[in-house]
PDB file of C-alpha atoms in Angstrom:
ATOM      1  CA  MET A 132      29.703 -26.202-173.960  1.00  0.00           C
ATOM      2  CA  THR A 133      31.638 -26.229-170.683  1.00  0.00           C
ATOM      3  CA  ASP A 134      30.510 -26.574-167.243  1.00  0.00           C
ATOM      4  CA  VAL A 135      29.682 -23.151-165.433  1.00  0.00           C
ATOM      5  CA  VAL A 136      33.174 -21.735-165.084  1.00  0.00           C
ATOM      6  CA  THR A 137      32.684 -18.054-164.314  1.00  0.00           C
ATOM      7  CA  ASN A 138      30.182 -15.713-162.671  1.00  0.00           C
ATOM      8  CA  HIS A 139      30.755 -12.937-165.199  1.00  0.00           C
ATOM      9  CA  GLY A 140      32.754 -14.508-168.075  1.00  0.00           C
ATOM     10  CA  GLU A 141      34.127 -12.057-170.560  1.00  0.00           C
ATOM     11  CA  GLY A 142      36.991 -11.299-172.946  1.00  0.00           C
ATOM     12  CA  PRO A 143      37.576 -14.601-174.641  1.00  0.00           C
ATOM     13  CA  TYR A 144      40.828 -15.114-176.485  1.00  0.00           C
ATOM     14  CA  TRP A 145      42.207 -18.067-178.356  1.00  0.00           C
ATOM     15  CA  ASP A 146      45.723 -18.528-177.478  1.00  0.00           C
ATOM     16  CA  ALA A 147      46.888 -20.134-180.863  1.00  0.00           C
ATOM     17  CA  ALA A 148      50.416 -20.655-179.695  1.00  0.00           C
ATOM     18  CA  ALA A 149      49.360 -22.950-176.755  1.00  0.00           C
ATOM     19  CA  GLY A 150      46.015 -24.162-178.417  1.00  0.00           C
ATOM     20  CA  ARG A 151      43.958 -22.903-175.564  1.00  0.00           C
ATOM     21  CA  LEU A 152      41.074 -20.722-174.805  1.00  0.00           C
ATOM     22  CA  LEU A 153      41.722 -17.993-172.267  1.00  0.00           C
ATOM     23  CA  LEU A 154      38.977 -15.881-170.725  1.00  0.00           C
ATOM     24  CA  VAL A 155      38.407 -13.690-167.710  1.00  0.00           C
ATOM     25  CA  ASP A 156      35.920 -14.090-164.694  1.00  0.00           C
ATOM     26  CA  MET A 157      36.036 -10.403-164.865  1.00  0.00           C
ATOM     27  CA  LEU A 158      34.641  -9.114-161.288  1.00  0.00           C
ATOM     28  CA  ALA A 159      36.274 -12.186-159.569  1.00  0.00           C
ATOM     29  CA  GLY A 160      39.611 -11.049-160.801  1.00  0.00           C
ATOM     30  CA  ALA A 161      40.509 -14.463-162.563  1.00  0.00           C
ATOM     31  CA  VAL A 162      41.760 -15.631-165.862  1.00  0.00           C
ATOM     32  CA  VAL A 163      40.364 -19.020-166.845  1.00  0.00           C
ATOM     33  CA  GLU A 164      42.259 -21.268-169.314  1.00  0.00           C
ATOM     34  CA  PHE A 165      41.350 -24.534-170.992  1.00  0.00           C
ATOM     35  CA  GLU A 166      42.160 -26.616-174.018  1.00  0.00           C
ATOM     36  CA  PRO A 167      39.111 -27.881-175.633  1.00  0.00           C
ATOM     37  CA  GLY A 168      37.923 -31.058-173.973  1.00  0.00           C
ATOM     38  CA  SER A 169      39.852 -30.536-170.771  1.00  0.00           C
ATOM     39  CA  ARG A 170      39.080 -29.139-167.303  1.00  0.00           C
ATOM     40  CA  ALA A 171      39.265 -25.453-166.743  1.00  0.00           C
ATOM     41  CA  VAL A 172      42.124 -23.824-164.697  1.00  0.00           C
ATOM     42  CA  ARG A 173      41.719 -20.731-162.711  1.00  0.00           C
ATOM     43  CA  HIS A 174      44.465 -18.139-162.055  1.00  0.00           C
ATOM     44  CA  GLY A 175      43.288 -15.789-159.366  1.00  0.00           C
ATOM     45  CA  PHE A 176      44.505 -12.037-159.230  1.00  0.00           C
ATOM     46  CA  GLY A 177      41.947 -10.531-157.124  1.00  0.00           C
ATOM     47  CA  GLY A 178      40.109  -7.104-157.934  1.00  0.00           C
ATOM     48  CA  VAL A 179      39.113  -6.955-161.545  1.00  0.00           C
ATOM     49  CA  ALA A 180      40.506  -8.966-164.617  1.00  0.00           C
ATOM     50  CA  ALA A 181      39.358  -7.400-167.859  1.00  0.00           C
ATOM     51  CA  VAL A 182      41.392  -8.135-170.835  1.00  0.00           C
ATOM     52  CA  VAL A 183      44.159 -10.832-171.521  1.00  0.00           C
ATOM     53  CA  ARG A 184      46.387 -10.771-174.863  1.00  0.00           C
ATOM     54  CA  ARG A 185      49.378 -12.318-175.916  1.00  0.00           C
ATOM     55  CA  ARG A 186      52.713 -10.198-176.001  1.00  0.00           C
ATOM     56  CA  THR A 187      55.100 -10.450-179.072  1.00  0.00           C
ATOM     57  CA  ALA A 188      57.953 -10.649-176.797  1.00  0.00           C
ATOM     58  CA  GLY A 189      56.319 -13.476-174.926  1.00  0.00           C
ATOM     59  CA  GLY A 190      53.940 -14.008-172.098  1.00  0.00           C
ATOM     60  CA  PHE A 191      50.819 -11.839-171.704  1.00  0.00           C
ATOM     61  CA  VAL A 192      49.269  -8.626-170.658  1.00  0.00           C
ATOM     62  CA  LEU A 193      46.184  -8.337-168.412  1.00  0.00           C
ATOM     63  CA  ALA A 194      44.128  -5.407-167.869  1.00  0.00           C
ATOM     64  CA  VAL A 195      43.217  -5.033-164.214  1.00  0.00           C
ATOM     65  CA  GLU A 196      40.898  -2.694-162.267  1.00  0.00           C
ATOM     66  CA  HIS A 197      42.816   0.489-162.918  1.00  0.00           C
ATOM     67  CA  GLY A 198      45.568  -0.418-165.282  1.00  0.00           C
ATOM     68  CA  PHE A 199      47.583  -3.299-166.621  1.00  0.00           C
ATOM     69  CA  ARG A 200      50.295  -5.748-165.716  1.00  0.00           C
ATOM     70  CA  LEU A 201      52.347  -8.260-167.479  1.00  0.00           C
ATOM     71  CA  LEU A 202      52.316 -11.928-166.959  1.00  0.00           C
ATOM     72  CA  ASP A 203      54.533 -14.780-168.126  1.00  0.00           C
ATOM     73  CA  ASP A 204      53.827 -17.758-170.337  1.00  0.00           C
ATOM     74  CA  ASP A 205      52.454 -19.575-167.216  1.00  0.00           C
ATOM     75  CA  LEU A 206      50.163 -16.747-166.645  1.00  0.00           C
ATOM     76  CA  GLN A 207      52.049 -15.775-163.568  1.00  0.00           C
ATOM     77  CA  PRO A 208      52.751 -11.998-162.732  1.00  0.00           C
ATOM     78  CA  VAL A 209      55.877 -10.157-163.736  1.00  0.00           C
ATOM     79  CA  GLY A 210      56.566  -6.768-162.111  1.00  0.00           C
ATOM     80  CA  ASP A 211      53.909  -4.356-160.834  1.00  0.00           C
ATOM     81  CA  VAL A 212      50.788  -2.992-162.118  1.00  0.00           C
ATOM     82  CA  GLN A 213      50.990   0.116-164.224  1.00  0.00           C
ATOM     83  CA  GLU A 214      48.230   2.304-163.226  1.00  0.00           C
ATOM     84  CA  VAL A 215      46.240   4.015-166.211  1.00  0.00           C
ATOM     85  CA  PHE A 216      43.790   5.908-163.982  1.00  0.00           C
ATOM     86  CA  SER A 217      42.788   6.389-160.256  1.00  0.00           C
ATOM     87  CA  ASP A 218      39.360   6.931-160.053  1.00  0.00           C
ATOM     88  CA  PRO A 219      37.886   4.323-157.619  1.00  0.00           C
ATOM     89  CA  SER A 220      34.360   4.553-159.325  1.00  0.00           C
ATOM     90  CA  ILE A 221      35.799   3.416-162.660  1.00  0.00           C
ATOM     91  CA  ARG A 222      37.058   0.193-163.737  1.00  0.00           C
ATOM     92  CA  MET A 223      38.488  -1.495-166.959  1.00  0.00           C
ATOM     93  CA  ASN A 224      35.978  -3.361-169.101  1.00  0.00           C
ATOM     94  CA  GLU A 225      37.108  -4.468-172.360  1.00  0.00           C
ATOM     95  CA  GLY A 226      39.845  -4.091-175.111  1.00  0.00           C
ATOM     96  CA  GLY A 227      41.933  -5.468-177.800  1.00  0.00           C
ATOM     97  CA  CYS A 228      45.120  -4.928-179.897  1.00  0.00           C
ATOM     98  CA  ASP A 229      45.332  -3.068-183.341  1.00  0.00           C
ATOM     99  CA  PRO A 230      47.334  -4.393-186.280  1.00  0.00           C
ATOM    100  CA  GLN A 231      50.508  -2.350-185.055  1.00  0.00           C
ATOM    101  CA  GLY A 232      50.456  -4.024-181.755  1.00  0.00           C
ATOM    102  CA  ARG A 233      49.072  -1.181-179.535  1.00  0.00           C
ATOM    103  CA  LEU A 234      46.634  -2.169-176.955  1.00  0.00           C
ATOM    104  CA  TYR A 235      43.300  -0.385-176.397  1.00  0.00           C
ATOM    105  CA  LEU A 236      41.703  -0.838-173.042  1.00  0.00           C
ATOM    106  CA  GLY A 237      38.149   0.713-172.342  1.00  0.00           C
ATOM    107  CA  THR A 238      36.520   1.495-169.129  1.00  0.00           C
ATOM    108  CA  MET A 239      33.140   2.078-167.452  1.00  0.00           C
ATOM    109  CA  ALA A 240      31.924   3.393-164.142  1.00  0.00           C
ATOM    110  CA  TYR A 241      30.591   0.688-161.647  1.00  0.00           C
ATOM    111  CA  GLU A 242      27.408   2.377-161.676  1.00  0.00           C
ATOM    112  CA  ALA A 243      27.346   2.615-165.537  1.00  0.00           C
ATOM    113  CA  THR A 244      27.246   6.424-165.267  1.00  0.00           C
ATOM    114  CA  GLU A 245      26.607   7.816-168.867  1.00  0.00           C
ATOM    115  CA  GLY A 246      29.660   9.400-170.405  1.00  0.00           C
ATOM    116  CA  ALA A 247      31.993   8.532-167.365  1.00  0.00           C
ATOM    117  CA  GLY A 248      34.188   5.746-169.464  1.00  0.00           C
ATOM    118  CA  THR A 249      37.131   6.160-171.570  1.00  0.00           C
ATOM    119  CA  LEU A 250      39.000   4.265-174.341  1.00  0.00           C
ATOM    120  CA  TYR A 251      42.738   4.361-173.800  1.00  0.00           C
ATOM    121  CA  ARG A 252      45.586   3.370-176.172  1.00  0.00           C
ATOM    122  CA  ILE A 253      48.878   1.852-174.703  1.00  0.00           C
ATOM    123  CA  ASP A 254      51.556   2.127-177.062  1.00  0.00           C
ATOM    124  CA  ALA A 255      54.525  -0.477-177.376  1.00  0.00           C
ATOM    125  CA  ASP A 256      56.668   1.804-174.868  1.00  0.00           C
ATOM    126  CA  ARG A 257      53.711   1.460-172.369  1.00  0.00           C
ATOM    127  CA  SER A 258      52.761   5.047-172.557  1.00  0.00           C
ATOM    128  CA  VAL A 259      48.975   5.721-172.088  1.00  0.00           C
ATOM    129  CA  HIS A 260      46.746   7.874-174.435  1.00  0.00           C
ATOM    130  CA  GLU A 261      43.239   8.833-174.374  1.00  0.00           C
ATOM    131  CA  VAL A 262      41.385   7.799-177.505  1.00  0.00           C
ATOM    132  CA  LEU A 263      37.803   8.136-177.105  1.00  0.00           C
ATOM    133  CA  PRO A 264      36.456   9.966-173.935  1.00  0.00           C
ATOM    134  CA  GLY A 265      32.991  10.165-172.819  1.00  0.00           C
ATOM    135  CA  VAL A 266      31.684   6.662-173.376  1.00  0.00           C
ATOM    136  CA  THR A 267      29.489   4.762-171.073  1.00  0.00           C
ATOM    137  CA  ILE A 268      30.212   0.991-171.241  1.00  0.00           C
ATOM    138  CA  SER A 269      33.150   0.323-173.603  1.00  0.00           C
ATOM    139  CA  ASN A 270      32.794  -2.896-175.438  1.00  0.00           C
ATOM    140  CA  GLY A 271      33.585  -4.808-178.543  1.00  0.00           C
ATOM    141  CA  LEU A 272      36.717  -3.628-180.563  1.00  0.00           C
ATOM    142  CA  GLN A 273      37.826  -5.281-183.877  1.00  0.00           C
ATOM    143  CA  TRP A 274      39.793  -4.120-186.824  1.00  0.00           C
ATOM    144  CA  ARG A 275      38.800  -4.356-190.669  1.00  0.00           C
ATOM    145  CA  ALA A 276      41.076  -6.435-192.621  1.00  0.00           C
ATOM    146  CA  ASP A 277      42.576  -3.385-194.458  1.00  0.00           C
ATOM    147  CA  GLY A 278      43.457  -1.688-191.025  1.00  0.00           C
ATOM    148  CA  GLN A 279      41.506   1.535-192.025  1.00  0.00           C
ATOM    149  CA  ALA A 280      38.686   0.995-189.885  1.00  0.00           C
ATOM    150  CA  VAL A 281      37.735  -0.249-186.398  1.00  0.00           C
ATOM    151  CA  PHE A 282      34.451  -1.524-185.005  1.00  0.00           C
ATOM    152  CA  TYR A 283      33.360  -0.475-181.439  1.00  0.00           C
ATOM    153  CA  ASN A 284      30.359  -0.844-179.312  1.00  0.00           C
ATOM    154  CA  ASP A 285      29.576   1.548-176.519  1.00  0.00           C
ATOM    155  CA  THR A 286      26.733  -0.929-175.220  1.00  0.00           C
ATOM    156  CA  PRO A 287      23.852   1.704-174.326  1.00  0.00           C
ATOM    157  CA  THR A 288      23.916   3.458-177.658  1.00  0.00           C
ATOM    158  CA  HIS A 289      22.410   0.053-179.135  1.00  0.00           C
ATOM    159  CA  ARG A 290      24.613   0.321-182.212  1.00  0.00           C
ATOM    160  CA  ILE A 291      27.822  -1.095-183.590  1.00  0.00           C
ATOM    161  CA  SER A 292      29.988   1.799-184.857  1.00  0.00           C
ATOM    162  CA  ARG A 293      32.604   2.060-187.334  1.00  0.00           C
ATOM    163  CA  PHE A 294      35.430   4.727-187.040  1.00  0.00           C
ATOM    164  CA  ALA A 295      37.980   5.618-189.608  1.00  0.00           C
ATOM    165  CA  PHE A 296      41.317   4.522-188.251  1.00  0.00           C
ATOM    166  CA  ASP A 297      44.771   6.211-188.629  1.00  0.00           C
ATOM    167  CA  ALA A 298      47.329   3.316-188.541  1.00  0.00           C
ATOM    168  CA  ALA A 299      50.233   5.665-188.039  1.00  0.00           C
ATOM    169  CA  SER A 300      49.015   7.598-185.012  1.00  0.00           C
ATOM    170  CA  GLY A 301      46.396   4.846-183.637  1.00  0.00           C
ATOM    171  CA  THR A 302      43.651   7.431-183.364  1.00  0.00           C
ATOM    172  CA  PHE A 303      39.921   7.124-184.429  1.00  0.00           C
ATOM    173  CA  GLY A 304      38.421   9.526-187.140  1.00  0.00           C
ATOM    174  CA  ASP A 305      34.942   9.680-188.398  1.00  0.00           C
ATOM    175  CA  ARG A 306      32.465   7.642-186.858  1.00  0.00           C
ATOM    176  CA  GLU A 307      29.428   6.035-188.509  1.00  0.00           C
ATOM    177  CA  THR A 308      26.644   3.620-187.623  1.00  0.00           C
ATOM    178  CA  VAL A 309      26.900   0.033-188.998  1.00  0.00           C
ATOM    179  CA  VAL A 310      24.063  -1.740-187.088  1.00  0.00           C
ATOM    180  CA  GLU A 311      21.396  -0.391-184.728  1.00  0.00           C
ATOM    181  CA  ILE A 312      20.138  -3.064-182.429  1.00  0.00           C
ATOM    182  CA  PRO A 313      16.567  -2.676-181.184  1.00  0.00           C
ATOM    183  CA  GLU A 314      16.474  -2.762-177.166  1.00  0.00           C
ATOM    184  CA  GLU A 315      14.405  -5.993-177.350  1.00  0.00           C
ATOM    185  CA  GLN A 316      16.978  -8.084-178.733  1.00  0.00           C
ATOM    186  CA  GLY A 317      19.578  -7.089-176.120  1.00  0.00           C
ATOM    187  CA  ASN A 318      22.517  -4.968-175.729  1.00  0.00           C
ATOM    188  CA  PRO A 319      25.619  -4.990-177.876  1.00  0.00           C
ATOM    189  CA  ASP A 320      28.499  -6.181-175.957  1.00  0.00           C
ATOM    190  CA  GLY A 321      31.637  -8.001-177.217  1.00  0.00           C
ATOM    191  CA  LEU A 322      32.587  -8.333-180.943  1.00  0.00           C
ATOM    192  CA  ALA A 323      34.271 -10.948-182.959  1.00  0.00           C
ATOM    193  CA  ILE A 324      35.181 -10.583-186.717  1.00  0.00           C
ATOM    194  CA  ASP A 325      35.566 -13.268-189.355  1.00  0.00           C
ATOM    195  CA  ALA A 326      37.671 -13.597-192.231  1.00  0.00           C
ATOM    196  CA  GLU A 327      34.893 -12.404-194.500  1.00  0.00           C
ATOM    197  CA  GLY A 328      34.454  -9.413-192.685  1.00  0.00           C
ATOM    198  CA  GLY A 329      31.289 -10.650-190.690  1.00  0.00           C
ATOM    199  CA  LEU A 330      30.884  -9.206-187.309  1.00  0.00           C
ATOM    200  CA  TRP A 331      29.515 -11.545-184.610  1.00  0.00           C
ATOM    201  CA  CYS A 332      27.932  -9.369-181.728  1.00  0.00           C
ATOM    202  CA  ALA A 333      27.212 -10.832-178.308  1.00  0.00           C
ATOM    203  CA  LEU A 334      23.871  -9.511-177.160  1.00  0.00           C
ATOM    204  CA  TYR A 335      23.826  -9.021-173.284  1.00  0.00           C
ATOM    205  CA  GLY A 336      20.255  -9.723-172.211  1.00  0.00           C
ATOM    206  CA  GLY A 337      19.234 -11.069-175.726  1.00  0.00           C
ATOM    207  CA  HIS A 338      20.082 -14.846-175.495  1.00  0.00           C
ATOM    208  CA  ALA A 339      22.224 -14.821-178.813  1.00  0.00           C
ATOM    209  CA  VAL A 340      24.998 -13.784-180.905  1.00  0.00           C
ATOM    210  CA  HIS A 341      24.174 -11.964-184.194  1.00  0.00           C
ATOM    211  CA  ARG A 342      26.346 -12.031-187.288  1.00  0.00           C
ATOM    212  CA  TYR A 343      26.052  -9.067-189.535  1.00  0.00           C
ATOM    213  CA  ASP A 344      27.842  -8.133-192.638  1.00  0.00           C
ATOM    214  CA  GLN A 345      29.681  -4.927-193.068  1.00  0.00           C
ATOM    215  CA  ASP A 346      26.785  -3.181-194.603  1.00  0.00           C
ATOM    216  CA  GLY A 347      24.597  -3.939-191.464  1.00  0.00           C
ATOM    217  CA  ALA A 348      22.595  -6.931-192.731  1.00  0.00           C
ATOM    218  CA  LEU A 349      21.690  -9.662-190.127  1.00  0.00           C
ATOM    219  CA  THR A 350      23.004 -13.004-191.696  1.00  0.00           C
ATOM    220  CA  GLU A 351      23.041 -15.460-188.773  1.00  0.00           C
ATOM    221  CA  VAL A 352      21.541 -15.794-185.344  1.00  0.00           C
ATOM    222  CA  VAL A 353      22.990 -18.060-182.771  1.00  0.00           C
ATOM    223  CA  GLU A 354      20.674 -18.814-179.927  1.00  0.00           C
ATOM    224  CA  LEU A 355      21.863 -19.593-176.376  1.00  0.00           C
ATOM    225  CA  PRO A 356      20.393 -20.896-173.258  1.00  0.00           C
ATOM    226  CA  ALA A 357      21.761 -17.966-171.188  1.00  0.00           C
ATOM    227  CA  ARG A 358      20.278 -14.601-171.219  1.00  0.00           C
ATOM    228  CA  ASP A 359      23.553 -12.613-170.599  1.00  0.00           C
ATOM    229  CA  VAL A 360      25.762 -13.187-173.578  1.00  0.00           C
ATOM    230  CA  THR A 361      28.958 -11.192-173.016  1.00  0.00           C
ATOM    231  CA  SER A 362      31.417 -11.762-175.780  1.00  0.00           C
ATOM    232  CA  CYS A 363      32.796 -14.296-178.480  1.00  0.00           C
ATOM    233  CA  THR A 364      35.963 -14.934-180.404  1.00  0.00           C
ATOM    234  CA  PHE A 365      37.257 -17.436-182.911  1.00  0.00           C
ATOM    235  CA  GLY A 366      39.641 -20.228-182.211  1.00  0.00           C
ATOM    236  CA  GLY A 367      40.157 -24.091-182.316  1.00  0.00           C
ATOM    237  CA  PRO A 368      42.318 -25.979-184.637  1.00  0.00           C
ATOM    238  CA  ASP A 369      41.060 -24.678-187.698  1.00  0.00           C
ATOM    239  CA  GLY A 370      40.004 -21.259-186.429  1.00  0.00           C
ATOM    240  CA  THR A 371      36.300 -21.960-187.397  1.00  0.00           C
ATOM    241  CA  THR A 372      34.958 -22.241-183.731  1.00  0.00           C
ATOM    242  CA  LEU A 373      33.180 -19.389-182.203  1.00  0.00           C
ATOM    243  CA  PHE A 374      33.680 -19.576-178.512  1.00  0.00           C
ATOM    244  CA  ILE A 375      31.011 -17.451-176.553  1.00  0.00           C
ATOM    245  CA  THR A 376      30.972 -16.269-172.909  1.00  0.00           C
ATOM    246  CA  THR A 377      28.007 -15.774-170.885  1.00  0.00           C
ATOM    247  CA  SER A 378      27.360 -14.421-167.293  1.00  0.00           C
ATOM    248  CA  ARG A 379      25.223 -15.083-164.235  1.00  0.00           C
ATOM    249  CA  ASP A 380      26.215 -12.058-162.345  1.00  0.00           C
ATOM    250  CA  GLY A 381      23.578 -10.176-160.255  1.00  0.00           C
ATOM    251  CA  TRP A 382      20.919 -13.180-160.597  1.00  0.00           C
ATOM    252  CA  GLY A 383      21.948 -15.304-157.664  1.00  0.00           C
ATOM    253  CA  ASP A 384      21.864 -19.162-157.756  1.00  0.00           C
ATOM    254  CA  ALA A 385      18.149 -19.323-157.563  1.00  0.00           C
ATOM    255  CA  ASP A 386      17.320 -17.175-160.443  1.00  0.00           C
ATOM    256  CA  ALA A 387      20.283 -17.772-162.751  1.00  0.00           C
ATOM    257  CA  GLU A 388      19.787 -20.010-165.737  1.00  0.00           C
ATOM    258  CA  PRO A 389      21.449 -23.386-165.272  1.00  0.00           C
ATOM    259  CA  GLN A 390      23.911 -22.845-168.036  1.00  0.00           C
ATOM    260  CA  ALA A 391      24.698 -19.026-167.391  1.00  0.00           C
ATOM    261  CA  GLY A 392      28.488 -18.759-166.657  1.00  0.00           C
ATOM    262  CA  ALA A 393      29.459 -21.488-169.156  1.00  0.00           C
ATOM    263  CA  VAL A 394      31.235 -21.101-172.395  1.00  0.00           C
ATOM    264  CA  PHE A 395      29.496 -22.209-175.599  1.00  0.00           C
ATOM    265  CA  ALA A 396      31.038 -23.434-178.885  1.00  0.00           C
ATOM    266  CA  HIS A 397      29.440 -22.731-182.243  1.00  0.00           C
ATOM    267  CA  GLU A 398      30.824 -24.094-185.459  1.00  0.00           C
ATOM    268  CA  ALA A 399      30.738 -21.100-187.720  1.00  0.00           C
ATOM    269  CA  GLY A 400      31.629 -22.476-191.014  1.00  0.00           C
ATOM    270  CA  VAL A 401      34.083 -19.511-191.516  1.00  0.00           C
ATOM    271  CA  ARG A 402      37.517 -18.667-190.101  1.00  0.00           C
ATOM    272  CA  GLY A 403      38.024 -15.959-187.659  1.00  0.00           C
ATOM    273  CA  ALA A 404      40.125 -12.863-188.818  1.00  0.00           C
ATOM    274  CA  GLU A 405      43.656 -12.485-187.295  1.00  0.00           C
ATOM    275  CA  GLN A 406      43.950 -11.475-183.620  1.00  0.00           C
ATOM    276  CA  TYR A 407      46.745  -9.321-182.700  1.00  0.00           C
ATOM    277  CA  SER A 408      49.272  -9.327-179.923  1.00  0.00           C
ATOM    278  CA  PHE A 409      50.568  -6.291-177.765  1.00  0.00           C
ATOM    279  CA  ALA A 410      53.976  -5.121-178.878  1.00  0.00           C
ATOM    280  CA  GLY A 411      54.855  -3.665-175.388  1.00  0.00           C
TER     281      GLY A 411
END
């Protein structure tokens, strides 16, 4: 476990090339980096910082409030923000890359208005395409090992969904429910996937991460001393450490749990699946 390093920690990503964990303090507009056992370093951008991923050409891509921008290897901005949408009531929230290197960025309304969010796809030429409209809180995006299906959370639905995935076009097809999560267990937030196909789901409001197999059976529960568990990713030297982000947003220092906003590490005993870089 780290010290409290974020107000609203999200989007953890293991940067294997540098052997470090990156995550965002989303509503503070910051990327936080640390190597295990070292102090966290913050890179502030202002506004919103939602998703950070490696680029195959070098450097990183960062989703910001209404679009995305490129960063160099030192997490410093390169060029201007490319706007994806302009509605001031909407912001970026979560995303990831498919095996072909396309970037997917999901949105939500600041007021969490039902159906106001969209999942966008950013192709390698940086063109923007709408993939999934009418979502509420876009979260948790991971691809099955064969590349023919993608797992996705629209948090208020209380389910993990699986879509058929067209690798050639980057489009989503038929949808089915893999897991239905009772409201009293928390809200499905970020997802990680392991090399055995297990889905590790952060439960916002649930003090836990749950692992499910791809038939939807619950196989493991990781309990945490922070209520609002936001996301998780695999990393570490052998890829078997599950790093878990948490939030203290909205609680205030007097009411927040002492460890809310820290990053936790769980030795999962299984390697994480490959995480892909942005080809743009």
